[in-house]
Amino acid sequence: MLSIRRELHDKIVAHARADHPDEACGVIAGPAGSDRPERFIPMLNAARSPTFYEFDSSEQFQVWKEMDERDEEPVVIYHSHTATEAYPSRTDISYAGEPGAHYILVSTRAEGETEFRSYRIVDGAVTEEPVEIT
Amino acid sequence: MAIEVRIPTILRTYTGGAKQVEGAGSTLGELIEDIDGRHSGLGERLVADGGLRRFVNVYLNDEDVRFLGGLETPVKDGDTVTVLPAVAGGTA
């Protein structure tokens, strides 16, 4: 299960809405081993695309280095789908390289409501998990 | 002196859980071959068809080697090579 504060949930949704129709992406860091998302880090989508996202590799290096120095890890990796459901695509699964992370997908395809779902993706296997907003 | 290579969580199964390993070589390609000699299978997760796999980012000190020279990038003792999983995906 993913437990996430309302404020962080709202920031992800706001980021996804702001970048729509392009996909938005980012990380929430937390203390290593805590499974607690705490520090919101919106990332550039270097692909600036409605169907693809990728972290800018230099920005990612800096962010990962900073997490390492603060003894944090990427507890959440999020991105948006802007025309399809909030479920990991084949591309999402083939790239998923953080087995300890919660992969949050949001969909901004409907104007009024934003789907918000969370998954574990390990060795190509996708498992959806409940989301508790605190 | 050697070249330090930082390994991401997902590849630590090849290093017995170690976060970093040491290696030698005059290019990134040689360095990867060298560490693969001791951590069999690791090389294949980094290189395919003579180039770096798109699922990983490899940095020499703090620069992405794709902007340097890929596997031909010169490396030397005292350098740090960092491997990170590329974070990407999308609908397509």
mmCIF file with all atom_site columns, C-alpha atoms in Angstrom:
data_model
loop_
_atom_site.group_PDB
_atom_site.id
_atom_site.type_symbol
_atom_site.label_atom_id
_atom_site.label_alt_id
_atom_site.label_comp_id
_atom_site.label_asym_id
_atom_site.label_entity_id
_atom_site.label_seq_id
_atom_site.pdbx_PDB_ins_code
_atom_site.Cartn_x
_atom_site.Cartn_y
_atom_site.Cartn_z
_atom_site.occupancy
_atom_site.B_iso_or_equiv
_atom_site.pdbx_formal_charge
_atom_site.auth_seq_id
_atom_site.auth_comp_id
_atom_site.auth_asym_id
_atom_site.auth_atom_id
_atom_site.pdbx_PDB_model_num
ATOM 1   C CA . MET A 1 1   ? 0.000   0.000   0.000   1.00 0.00 ? 1   MET A CA 1
ATOM 2   C CA . LEU A 1 2   ? 1.068   3.557   -0.670  1.00 0.00 ? 2   LEU A CA 1
ATOM 3   C CA . SER A 1 3   ? 0.458   6.069   2.062   1.00 0.00 ? 3   SER A CA 1
ATOM 4   C CA . ILE A 1 4   ? 0.829   9.670   0.894   1.00 0.00 ? 4   ILE A CA 1
ATOM 5   C CA . ARG A 1 5   ? -0.027  13.063  2.346   1.00 0.00 ? 5   ARG A CA 1
ATOM 6   C CA . ARG A 1 6   ? -2.862  15.032  0.734   1.00 0.00 ? 6   ARG A CA 1
ATOM 7   C CA . GLU A 1 7   ? -0.503  17.925  0.001   1.00 0.00 ? 7   GLU A CA 1
ATOM 8   C CA . LEU A 1 8   ? 1.855   15.696  -2.044  1.00 0.00 ? 8   LEU A CA 1
ATOM 9   C CA . HIS A 1 9   ? -1.066  14.091  -3.885  1.00 0.00 ? 9   HIS A CA 1
ATOM 10  C CA . ASP A 1 10  ? -2.327  17.559  -4.794  1.00 0.00 ? 10  ASP A CA 1
ATOM 11  C CA . LYS A 1 11  ? 1.115   18.657  -6.034  1.00 0.00 ? 11  LYS A CA 1
ATOM 12  C CA . ILE A 1 12  ? 1.343   15.680  -8.398  1.00 0.00 ? 12  ILE A CA 1
ATOM 13  C CA . VAL A 1 13  ? -2.133  16.390  -9.766  1.00 0.00 ? 13  VAL A CA 1
ATOM 14  C CA . ALA A 1 14  ? -1.343  20.110  -10.175 1.00 0.00 ? 14  ALA A CA 1
ATOM 15  C CA . HIS A 1 15  ? 1.901   19.307  -12.025 1.00 0.00 ? 15  HIS A CA 1
ATOM 16  C CA . ALA A 1 16  ? 0.120   16.869  -14.351 1.00 0.00 ? 16  ALA A CA 1
ATOM 17  C CA . ARG A 1 17  ? -2.644  19.410  -15.037 1.00 0.00 ? 17  ARG A CA 1
ATOM 18  C CA . ALA A 1 18  ? -0.151  22.227  -15.671 1.00 0.00 ? 18  ALA A CA 1
ATOM 19  C CA . ASP A 1 19  ? 1.813   20.210  -18.263 1.00 0.00 ? 19  ASP A CA 1
ATOM 20  C CA . HIS A 1 20  ? -1.223  18.676  -19.970 1.00 0.00 ? 20  HIS A CA 1
ATOM 21  C CA . PRO A 1 21  ? -1.343  17.682  -22.871 1.00 0.00 ? 21  PRO A CA 1
ATOM 22  C CA . ASP A 1 22  ? 2.342   16.750  -22.424 1.00 0.00 ? 22  ASP A CA 1
ATOM 23  C CA . GLU A 1 23  ? 3.217   14.065  -19.907 1.00 0.00 ? 23  GLU A CA 1
ATOM 24  C CA . ALA A 1 24  ? 4.535   15.314  -16.552 1.00 0.00 ? 24  ALA A CA 1
ATOM 25  C CA . CYS A 1 25  ? 6.976   13.405  -14.350 1.00 0.00 ? 25  CYS A CA 1
ATOM 26  C CA . GLY A 1 26  ? 8.823   13.603  -11.072 1.00 0.00 ? 26  GLY A CA 1
ATOM 27  C CA . VAL A 1 27  ? 9.960   12.004  -7.859  1.00 0.00 ? 27  VAL A CA 1
ATOM 28  C CA . ILE A 1 28  ? 9.063   12.108  -4.200  1.00 0.00 ? 28  ILE A CA 1
ATOM 29  C CA . ALA A 1 29  ? 12.080  11.366  -2.057  1.00 0.00 ? 29  ALA A CA 1
ATOM 30  C CA . GLY A 1 30  ? 11.908  9.964   1.448   1.00 0.00 ? 30  GLY A CA 1
ATOM 31  C CA . PRO A 1 31  ? 14.311  8.725   4.111   1.00 0.00 ? 31  PRO A CA 1
ATOM 32  C CA . ALA A 1 32  ? 15.998  5.500   2.982   1.00 0.00 ? 32  ALA A CA 1
ATOM 33  C CA . GLY A 1 33  ? 14.111  2.460   4.207   1.00 0.00 ? 33  GLY A CA 1
ATOM 34  C CA . SER A 1 34  ? 11.153  4.479   5.523   1.00 0.00 ? 34  SER A CA 1
ATOM 35  C CA . ASP A 1 35  ? 8.748   3.966   2.586   1.00 0.00 ? 35  ASP A CA 1
ATOM 36  C CA . ARG A 1 36  ? 7.535   7.495   3.424   1.00 0.00 ? 36  ARG A CA 1
ATOM 37  C CA . PRO A 1 37  ? 7.269   9.986   0.541   1.00 0.00 ? 37  PRO A CA 1
ATOM 38  C CA . GLU A 1 38  ? 8.262   13.438  1.831   1.00 0.00 ? 38  GLU A CA 1
ATOM 39  C CA . ARG A 1 39  ? 10.200  15.681  -0.540  1.00 0.00 ? 39  ARG A CA 1
ATOM 40  C CA . PHE A 1 40  ? 8.429   16.636  -3.775  1.00 0.00 ? 40  PHE A CA 1
ATOM 41  C CA . ILE A 1 41  ? 10.755  16.997  -6.776  1.00 0.00 ? 41  ILE A CA 1
ATOM 42  C CA . PRO A 1 42  ? 9.044   17.831  -10.086 1.00 0.00 ? 42  PRO A CA 1
ATOM 43  C CA . MET A 1 43  ? 11.294  16.881  -13.016 1.00 0.00 ? 43  MET A CA 1
ATOM 44  C CA . LEU A 1 44  ? 11.535  18.162  -16.553 1.00 0.00 ? 44  LEU A CA 1
ATOM 45  C CA . ASN A 1 45  ? 10.099  15.894  -19.196 1.00 0.00 ? 45  ASN A CA 1
ATOM 46  C CA . ALA A 1 46  ? 13.053  16.045  -21.588 1.00 0.00 ? 46  ALA A CA 1
ATOM 47  C CA . ALA A 1 47  ? 10.853  14.503  -24.309 1.00 0.00 ? 47  ALA A CA 1
ATOM 48  C CA . ARG A 1 48  ? 8.176   17.256  -23.940 1.00 0.00 ? 48  ARG A CA 1
ATOM 49  C CA . SER A 1 49  ? 5.705   14.866  -25.498 1.00 0.00 ? 49  SER A CA 1
ATOM 50  C CA . PRO A 1 50  ? 2.051   13.870  -25.030 1.00 0.00 ? 50  PRO A CA 1
ATOM 51  C CA . THR A 1 51  ? 3.004   10.175  -25.396 1.00 0.00 ? 51  THR A CA 1
ATOM 52  C CA . PHE A 1 52  ? 6.450   9.853   -23.839 1.00 0.00 ? 52  PHE A CA 1
ATOM 53  C CA . TYR A 1 53  ? 8.397   11.071  -20.855 1.00 0.00 ? 53  TYR A CA 1
ATOM 54  C CA . GLU A 1 54  ? 12.007  10.880  -19.867 1.00 0.00 ? 54  GLU A CA 1
ATOM 55  C CA . PHE A 1 55  ? 13.989  12.499  -17.118 1.00 0.00 ? 55  PHE A CA 1
ATOM 56  C CA . ASP A 1 56  ? 16.713  14.839  -18.314 1.00 0.00 ? 56  ASP A CA 1
ATOM 57  C CA . SER A 1 57  ? 19.821  12.761  -17.564 1.00 0.00 ? 57  SER A CA 1
ATOM 58  C CA . SER A 1 58  ? 21.837  15.638  -16.063 1.00 0.00 ? 58  SER A CA 1
ATOM 59  C CA . GLU A 1 59  ? 18.975  16.744  -13.832 1.00 0.00 ? 59  GLU A CA 1
ATOM 60  C CA . GLN A 1 60  ? 18.468  13.140  -12.755 1.00 0.00 ? 60  GLN A CA 1
ATOM 61  C CA . PHE A 1 61  ? 22.141  12.806  -11.845 1.00 0.00 ? 61  PHE A CA 1
ATOM 62  C CA . GLN A 1 62  ? 21.957  15.896  -9.609  1.00 0.00 ? 62  GLN A CA 1
ATOM 63  C CA . VAL A 1 63  ? 18.717  14.810  -7.959  1.00 0.00 ? 63  VAL A CA 1
ATOM 64  C CA . TRP A 1 64  ? 19.943  11.234  -7.330  1.00 0.00 ? 64  TRP A CA 1
ATOM 65  C CA . LYS A 1 65  ? 23.226  12.578  -5.955  1.00 0.00 ? 65  LYS A CA 1
ATOM 66  C CA . GLU A 1 66  ? 21.381  14.903  -3.605  1.00 0.00 ? 66  GLU A CA 1
ATOM 67  C CA . MET A 1 67  ? 19.153  12.051  -2.413  1.00 0.00 ? 67  MET A CA 1
ATOM 68  C CA . ASP A 1 68  ? 22.253  9.961   -1.770  1.00 0.00 ? 68  ASP A CA 1
ATOM 69  C CA . GLU A 1 69  ? 23.859  12.752  0.261   1.00 0.00 ? 69  GLU A CA 1
ATOM 70  C CA . ARG A 1 70  ? 20.695  13.162  2.336   1.00 0.00 ? 70  ARG A CA 1
ATOM 71  C CA . ASP A 1 71  ? 20.328  9.402   2.818   1.00 0.00 ? 71  ASP A CA 1
ATOM 72  C CA . GLU A 1 72  ? 17.081  9.415   0.873   1.00 0.00 ? 72  GLU A CA 1
ATOM 73  C CA . GLU A 1 73  ? 15.712  7.237   -1.888  1.00 0.00 ? 73  GLU A CA 1
ATOM 74  C CA . PRO A 1 74  ? 13.086  7.685   -4.604  1.00 0.00 ? 74  PRO A CA 1
ATOM 75  C CA . VAL A 1 75  ? 10.014  6.455   -2.702  1.00 0.00 ? 75  VAL A CA 1
ATOM 76  C CA . VAL A 1 76  ? 7.655   7.573   -5.476  1.00 0.00 ? 76  VAL A CA 1
ATOM 77  C CA . ILE A 1 77  ? 8.227   7.997   -9.203  1.00 0.00 ? 77  ILE A CA 1
ATOM 78  C CA . TYR A 1 78  ? 5.236   9.593   -10.883 1.00 0.00 ? 78  TYR A CA 1
ATOM 79  C CA . HIS A 1 79  ? 4.176   10.454  -14.396 1.00 0.00 ? 79  HIS A CA 1
ATOM 80  C CA . SER A 1 80  ? 0.994   11.286  -16.224 1.00 0.00 ? 80  SER A CA 1
ATOM 81  C CA . HIS A 1 81  ? -0.837  9.801   -19.157 1.00 0.00 ? 81  HIS A CA 1
ATOM 82  C CA . THR A 1 82  ? -2.784  12.496  -20.909 1.00 0.00 ? 82  THR A CA 1
ATOM 83  C CA . ALA A 1 83  ? -5.108  10.546  -23.225 1.00 0.00 ? 83  ALA A CA 1
ATOM 84  C CA . THR A 1 84  ? -5.231  7.031   -21.778 1.00 0.00 ? 84  THR A CA 1
ATOM 85  C CA . GLU A 1 85  ? -5.890  5.379   -18.442 1.00 0.00 ? 85  GLU A CA 1
ATOM 86  C CA . ALA A 1 86  ? -3.559  5.554   -15.462 1.00 0.00 ? 86  ALA A CA 1
ATOM 87  C CA . TYR A 1 87  ? -2.088  2.104   -16.026 1.00 0.00 ? 87  TYR A CA 1
ATOM 88  C CA . PRO A 1 88  ? 1.563   1.312   -16.876 1.00 0.00 ? 88  PRO A CA 1
ATOM 89  C CA . SER A 1 89  ? 2.194   0.931   -20.602 1.00 0.00 ? 89  SER A CA 1
ATOM 90  C CA . ARG A 1 90  ? 4.601   -1.605  -22.048 1.00 0.00 ? 90  ARG A CA 1
ATOM 91  C CA . THR A 1 91  ? 7.197   1.155   -22.314 1.00 0.00 ? 91  THR A CA 1
ATOM 92  C CA . ASP A 1 92  ? 6.673   2.097   -18.660 1.00 0.00 ? 92  ASP A CA 1
ATOM 93  C CA . ILE A 1 93  ? 7.227   -1.516  -17.649 1.00 0.00 ? 93  ILE A CA 1
ATOM 94  C CA . SER A 1 94  ? 10.338  -2.032  -19.746 1.00 0.00 ? 94  SER A CA 1
ATOM 95  C CA . TYR A 1 95  ? 11.985  1.068   -18.256 1.00 0.00 ? 95  TYR A CA 1
ATOM 96  C CA . ALA A 1 96  ? 10.919  0.570   -14.639 1.00 0.00 ? 96  ALA A CA 1
ATOM 97  C CA . GLY A 1 97  ? 14.308  0.406   -12.908 1.00 0.00 ? 97  GLY A CA 1
ATOM 98  C CA . GLU A 1 98  ? 13.580  1.208   -9.270  1.00 0.00 ? 98  GLU A CA 1
ATOM 99  C CA . PRO A 1 99  ? 12.210  -1.985  -7.722  1.00 0.00 ? 99  PRO A CA 1
ATOM 100 C CA . GLY A 1 100 ? 11.727  -0.273  -4.360  1.00 0.00 ? 100 GLY A CA 1
ATOM 101 C CA . ALA A 1 101 ? 9.656   2.623   -5.713  1.00 0.00 ? 101 ALA A CA 1
ATOM 102 C CA . HIS A 1 102 ? 5.916   3.172   -5.872  1.00 0.00 ? 102 HIS A CA 1
ATOM 103 C CA . TYR A 1 103 ? 5.095   4.060   -9.479  1.00 0.00 ? 103 TYR A CA 1
ATOM 104 C CA . ILE A 1 104 ? 2.250   6.562   -9.435  1.00 0.00 ? 104 ILE A CA 1
ATOM 105 C CA . LEU A 1 105 ? 0.326   7.124   -12.633 1.00 0.00 ? 105 LEU A CA 1
ATOM 106 C CA . VAL A 1 106 ? -2.188  9.852   -13.063 1.00 0.00 ? 106 VAL A CA 1
ATOM 107 C CA . SER A 1 107 ? -4.440  10.383  -16.041 1.00 0.00 ? 107 SER A CA 1
ATOM 108 C CA . THR A 1 108 ? -5.555  13.820  -17.108 1.00 0.00 ? 108 THR A CA 1
ATOM 109 C CA . ARG A 1 109 ? -7.693  12.534  -20.008 1.00 0.00 ? 109 ARG A CA 1
ATOM 110 C CA . ALA A 1 110 ? -10.938 13.704  -18.346 1.00 0.00 ? 110 ALA A CA 1
ATOM 111 C CA . GLU A 1 111 ? -11.124 17.398  -17.606 1.00 0.00 ? 111 GLU A CA 1
ATOM 112 C CA . GLY A 1 112 ? -12.931 17.287  -14.293 1.00 0.00 ? 112 GLY A CA 1
ATOM 113 C CA . GLU A 1 113 ? -11.286 14.386  -12.497 1.00 0.00 ? 113 GLU A CA 1
ATOM 114 C CA . THR A 1 114 ? -7.764  13.020  -12.354 1.00 0.00 ? 114 THR A CA 1
ATOM 115 C CA . GLU A 1 115 ? -7.222  9.267   -11.982 1.00 0.00 ? 115 GLU A CA 1
ATOM 116 C CA . PHE A 1 116 ? -4.518  8.601   -9.393  1.00 0.00 ? 116 PHE A CA 1
ATOM 117 C CA . ARG A 1 117 ? -3.200  5.044   -9.046  1.00 0.00 ? 117 ARG A CA 1
ATOM 118 C CA . SER A 1 118 ? -0.096  3.365   -7.693  1.00 0.00 ? 118 SER A CA 1
ATOM 119 C CA . TYR A 1 119 ? 1.864   0.278   -8.749  1.00 0.00 ? 119 TYR A CA 1
ATOM 120 C CA . ARG A 1 120 ? 4.895   -1.799  -7.951  1.00 0.00 ? 120 ARG A CA 1
ATOM 121 C CA . ILE A 1 121 ? 6.821   -2.800  -11.043 1.00 0.00 ? 121 ILE A CA 1
ATOM 122 C CA . VAL A 1 122 ? 9.414   -5.509  -10.409 1.00 0.00 ? 122 VAL A CA 1
ATOM 123 C CA . ASP A 1 123 ? 11.048  -7.691  -13.078 1.00 0.00 ? 123 ASP A CA 1
ATOM 124 C CA . GLY A 1 124 ? 8.366   -6.759  -15.594 1.00 0.00 ? 124 GLY A CA 1
ATOM 125 C CA . ALA A 1 125 ? 5.471   -7.671  -13.272 1.00 0.00 ? 125 ALA A CA 1
ATOM 126 C CA . VAL A 1 126 ? 2.932   -4.969  -12.430 1.00 0.00 ? 126 VAL A CA 1
ATOM 127 C CA . THR A 1 127 ? 1.007   -5.043  -9.157  1.00 0.00 ? 127 THR A CA 1
ATOM 128 C CA . GLU A 1 128 ? -1.520  -2.341  -8.399  1.00 0.00 ? 128 GLU A CA 1
ATOM 129 C CA . GLU A 1 129 ? -1.708  -1.301  -4.757  1.00 0.00 ? 129 GLU A CA 1
ATOM 130 C CA . PRO A 1 130 ? -4.199  0.674   -2.692  1.00 0.00 ? 130 PRO A CA 1
ATOM 131 C CA . VAL A 1 131 ? -3.500  4.362   -2.085  1.00 0.00 ? 131 VAL A CA 1
ATOM 132 C CA . GLU A 1 132 ? -4.166  5.876   1.313   1.00 0.00 ? 132 GLU A CA 1
ATOM 133 C CA . ILE A 1 133 ? -4.264  9.659   1.361   1.00 0.00 ? 133 ILE A CA 1
ATOM 134 C CA . THR A 1 134 ? -3.514  11.022  4.815   1.00 0.00 ? 134 THR A CA 1
ATOM 135 C CA . MET B 2 1   ? 44.121  3.751   -7.420  1.00 0.00 ? 1   MET B CA 1
ATOM 136 C CA . ALA B 2 2   ? 41.278  2.388   -9.445  1.00 0.00 ? 2   ALA B CA 1
ATOM 137 C CA . ILE B 2 3   ? 38.070  3.579   -11.021 1.00 0.00 ? 3   ILE B CA 1
ATOM 138 C CA . GLU B 2 4   ? 35.071  3.533   -8.754  1.00 0.00 ? 4   GLU B CA 1
ATOM 139 C CA . VAL B 2 5   ? 31.790  2.364   -10.265 1.00 0.00 ? 5   VAL B CA 1
ATOM 140 C CA . ARG B 2 6   ? 28.521  3.125   -8.458  1.00 0.00 ? 6   ARG B CA 1
ATOM 141 C CA . ILE B 2 7   ? 25.849  0.518   -8.974  1.00 0.00 ? 7   ILE B CA 1
ATOM 142 C CA . PRO B 2 8   ? 22.084  1.203   -8.742  1.00 0.00 ? 8   PRO B CA 1
ATOM 143 C CA . THR B 2 9   ? 19.814  -0.957  -6.562  1.00 0.00 ? 9   THR B CA 1
ATOM 144 C CA . ILE B 2 10  ? 18.410  -2.895  -9.509  1.00 0.00 ? 10  ILE B CA 1
ATOM 145 C CA . LEU B 2 11  ? 21.867  -4.150  -10.562 1.00 0.00 ? 11  LEU B CA 1
ATOM 146 C CA . ARG B 2 12  ? 23.216  -4.973  -7.114  1.00 0.00 ? 12  ARG B CA 1
ATOM 147 C CA . THR B 2 13  ? 22.144  -8.581  -7.547  1.00 0.00 ? 13  THR B CA 1
ATOM 148 C CA . TYR B 2 14  ? 25.276  -8.823  -9.724  1.00 0.00 ? 14  TYR B CA 1
ATOM 149 C CA . THR B 2 15  ? 27.584  -7.301  -7.113  1.00 0.00 ? 15  THR B CA 1
ATOM 150 C CA . GLY B 2 16  ? 26.473  -9.256  -4.070  1.00 0.00 ? 16  GLY B CA 1
ATOM 151 C CA . GLY B 2 17  ? 24.602  -6.184  -2.852  1.00 0.00 ? 17  GLY B CA 1
ATOM 152 C CA . ALA B 2 18  ? 27.591  -3.829  -3.099  1.00 0.00 ? 18  ALA B CA 1
ATOM 153 C CA . LYS B 2 19  ? 26.769  -0.177  -3.879  1.00 0.00 ? 19  LYS B CA 1
ATOM 154 C CA . GLN B 2 20  ? 30.101  0.319   -5.538  1.00 0.00 ? 20  GLN B CA 1
ATOM 155 C CA . VAL B 2 21  ? 32.794  -1.768  -7.136  1.00 0.00 ? 21  VAL B CA 1
ATOM 156 C CA . GLU B 2 22  ? 36.219  -0.963  -8.510  1.00 0.00 ? 22  GLU B CA 1
ATOM 157 C CA . GLY B 2 23  ? 37.642  -1.619  -11.901 1.00 0.00 ? 23  GLY B CA 1
ATOM 158 C CA . ALA B 2 24  ? 40.302  -0.700  -14.419 1.00 0.00 ? 24  ALA B CA 1
ATOM 159 C CA . GLY B 2 25  ? 40.550  0.152   -18.084 1.00 0.00 ? 25  GLY B CA 1
ATOM 160 C CA . SER B 2 26  ? 41.449  2.978   -20.413 1.00 0.00 ? 26  SER B CA 1
ATOM 161 C CA . THR B 2 27  ? 37.953  3.373   -21.890 1.00 0.00 ? 27  THR B CA 1
ATOM 162 C CA . LEU B 2 28  ? 34.482  2.924   -20.451 1.00 0.00 ? 28  LEU B CA 1
ATOM 163 C CA . GLY B 2 29  ? 34.062  -0.185  -22.601 1.00 0.00 ? 29  GLY B CA 1
ATOM 164 C CA . GLU B 2 30  ? 37.213  -1.755  -21.141 1.00 0.00 ? 30  GLU B CA 1
ATOM 165 C CA . LEU B 2 31  ? 36.156  -0.820  -17.631 1.00 0.00 ? 31  LEU B CA 1
ATOM 166 C CA . ILE B 2 32  ? 32.789  -2.546  -18.117 1.00 0.00 ? 32  ILE B CA 1
ATOM 167 C CA . GLU B 2 33  ? 34.518  -5.672  -19.462 1.00 0.00 ? 33  GLU B CA 1
ATOM 168 C CA . ASP B 2 34  ? 36.837  -5.632  -16.474 1.00 0.00 ? 34  ASP B CA 1
ATOM 169 C CA . ILE B 2 35  ? 34.057  -5.455  -13.876 1.00 0.00 ? 35  ILE B CA 1
ATOM 170 C CA . ASP B 2 36  ? 31.997  -7.997  -15.801 1.00 0.00 ? 36  ASP B CA 1
ATOM 171 C CA . GLY B 2 37  ? 34.914  -10.407 -15.303 1.00 0.00 ? 37  GLY B CA 1
ATOM 172 C CA . ARG B 2 38  ? 34.253  -10.321 -11.558 1.00 0.00 ? 38  ARG B CA 1
ATOM 173 C CA . HIS B 2 39  ? 30.505  -9.643  -11.631 1.00 0.00 ? 39  HIS B CA 1
ATOM 174 C CA . SER B 2 40  ? 29.322  -11.856 -14.412 1.00 0.00 ? 40  SER B CA 1
ATOM 175 C CA . GLY B 2 41  ? 26.180  -10.659 -16.172 1.00 0.00 ? 41  GLY B CA 1
ATOM 176 C CA . LEU B 2 42  ? 26.595  -7.015  -15.228 1.00 0.00 ? 42  LEU B CA 1
ATOM 177 C CA . GLY B 2 43  ? 28.146  -6.108  -18.571 1.00 0.00 ? 43  GLY B CA 1
ATOM 178 C CA . GLU B 2 44  ? 25.179  -7.464  -20.464 1.00 0.00 ? 44  GLU B CA 1
ATOM 179 C CA . ARG B 2 45  ? 22.826  -5.243  -18.471 1.00 0.00 ? 45  ARG B CA 1
ATOM 180 C CA . LEU B 2 46  ? 24.804  -2.183  -19.544 1.00 0.00 ? 46  LEU B CA 1
ATOM 181 C CA . VAL B 2 47  ? 25.826  -2.943  -23.118 1.00 0.00 ? 47  VAL B CA 1
ATOM 182 C CA . ALA B 2 48  ? 23.989  -4.429  -26.089 1.00 0.00 ? 48  ALA B CA 1
ATOM 183 C CA . ASP B 2 49  ? 24.934  -4.483  -29.771 1.00 0.00 ? 49  ASP B CA 1
ATOM 184 C CA . GLY B 2 50  ? 28.151  -2.602  -29.110 1.00 0.00 ? 50  GLY B CA 1
ATOM 185 C CA . GLY B 2 51  ? 26.489  0.363   -27.416 1.00 0.00 ? 51  GLY B CA 1
ATOM 186 C CA . LEU B 2 52  ? 25.068  1.368   -24.058 1.00 0.00 ? 52  LEU B CA 1
ATOM 187 C CA . ARG B 2 53  ? 21.560  0.154   -23.390 1.00 0.00 ? 53  ARG B CA 1
ATOM 188 C CA . ARG B 2 54  ? 18.903  2.868   -23.430 1.00 0.00 ? 54  ARG B CA 1
ATOM 189 C CA . PHE B 2 55  ? 17.554  1.685   -20.060 1.00 0.00 ? 55  PHE B CA 1
ATOM 190 C CA . VAL B 2 56  ? 20.627  2.918   -18.229 1.00 0.00 ? 56  VAL B CA 1
ATOM 191 C CA . ASN B 2 57  ? 22.381  6.234   -17.855 1.00 0.00 ? 57  ASN B CA 1
ATOM 192 C CA . VAL B 2 58  ? 26.122  6.101   -17.303 1.00 0.00 ? 58  VAL B CA 1
ATOM 193 C CA . TYR B 2 59  ? 27.995  9.122   -16.025 1.00 0.00 ? 59  TYR B CA 1
ATOM 194 C CA . LEU B 2 60  ? 31.726  9.789   -15.932 1.00 0.00 ? 60  LEU B CA 1
ATOM 195 C CA . ASN B 2 61  ? 32.195  11.941  -12.847 1.00 0.00 ? 61  ASN B CA 1
ATOM 196 C CA . ASP B 2 62  ? 29.100  14.098  -13.375 1.00 0.00 ? 62  ASP B CA 1
ATOM 197 C CA . GLU B 2 63  ? 28.655  13.941  -17.154 1.00 0.00 ? 63  GLU B CA 1
ATOM 198 C CA . ASP B 2 64  ? 26.438  11.628  -19.153 1.00 0.00 ? 64  ASP B CA 1
ATOM 199 C CA . VAL B 2 65  ? 28.833  9.551   -21.285 1.00 0.00 ? 65  VAL B CA 1
ATOM 200 C CA . ARG B 2 66  ? 26.402  9.759   -24.211 1.00 0.00 ? 66  ARG B CA 1
ATOM 201 C CA . PHE B 2 67  ? 27.646  13.335  -24.588 1.00 0.00 ? 67  PHE B CA 1
ATOM 202 C CA . LEU B 2 68  ? 31.288  12.291  -24.212 1.00 0.00 ? 68  LEU B CA 1
ATOM 203 C CA . GLY B 2 69  ? 32.049  9.263   -26.336 1.00 0.00 ? 69  GLY B CA 1
ATOM 204 C CA . GLY B 2 70  ? 29.859  6.401   -25.151 1.00 0.00 ? 70  GLY B CA 1
ATOM 205 C CA . LEU B 2 71  ? 31.864  3.219   -24.662 1.00 0.00 ? 71  LEU B CA 1
ATOM 206 C CA . GLU B 2 72  ? 34.915  4.906   -26.216 1.00 0.00 ? 72  GLU B CA 1
ATOM 207 C CA . THR B 2 73  ? 35.013  7.555   -23.482 1.00 0.00 ? 73  THR B CA 1
ATOM 208 C CA . PRO B 2 74  ? 38.512  7.605   -21.938 1.00 0.00 ? 74  PRO B CA 1
ATOM 209 C CA . VAL B 2 75  ? 38.612  6.827   -18.209 1.00 0.00 ? 75  VAL B CA 1
ATOM 210 C CA . LYS B 2 76  ? 41.455  6.935   -15.722 1.00 0.00 ? 76  LYS B CA 1
ATOM 211 C CA . ASP B 2 77  ? 42.343  6.056   -12.152 1.00 0.00 ? 77  ASP B CA 1
ATOM 212 C CA . GLY B 2 78  ? 40.530  8.275   -9.695  1.00 0.00 ? 78  GLY B CA 1
ATOM 213 C CA . ASP B 2 79  ? 37.448  8.712   -11.906 1.00 0.00 ? 79  ASP B CA 1
ATOM 214 C CA . THR B 2 80  ? 34.001  7.837   -10.652 1.00 0.00 ? 80  THR B CA 1
ATOM 215 C CA . VAL B 2 81  ? 31.520  6.165   -12.972 1.00 0.00 ? 81  VAL B CA 1
ATOM 216 C CA . THR B 2 82  ? 27.872  6.230   -11.862 1.00 0.00 ? 82  THR B CA 1
ATOM 217 C CA . VAL B 2 83  ? 25.196  3.984   -13.317 1.00 0.00 ? 83  VAL B CA 1
ATOM 218 C CA . LEU B 2 84  ? 21.534  5.000   -12.872 1.00 0.00 ? 84  LEU B CA 1
ATOM 219 C CA . PRO B 2 85  ? 18.395  3.440   -14.299 1.00 0.00 ? 85  PRO B CA 1
ATOM 220 C CA . ALA B 2 86  ? 17.020  5.743   -17.010 1.00 0.00 ? 86  ALA B CA 1
ATOM 221 C CA . VAL B 2 87  ? 13.598  6.962   -15.899 1.00 0.00 ? 87  VAL B CA 1
ATOM 222 C CA . ALA B 2 88  ? 11.295  7.054   -18.881 1.00 0.00 ? 88  ALA B CA 1
ATOM 223 C CA . GLY B 2 89  ? 8.099   5.650   -20.304 1.00 0.00 ? 89  GLY B CA 1
ATOM 224 C CA . GLY B 2 90  ? 4.837   6.832   -21.713 1.00 0.00 ? 90  GLY B CA 1
ATOM 225 C CA . THR B 2 91  ? 1.727   5.847   -23.518 1.00 0.00 ? 91  THR B CA 1
ATOM 226 C CA . ALA B 2 92  ? 3.369   4.842   -26.774 1.00 0.00 ? 92  ALA B CA 1
#
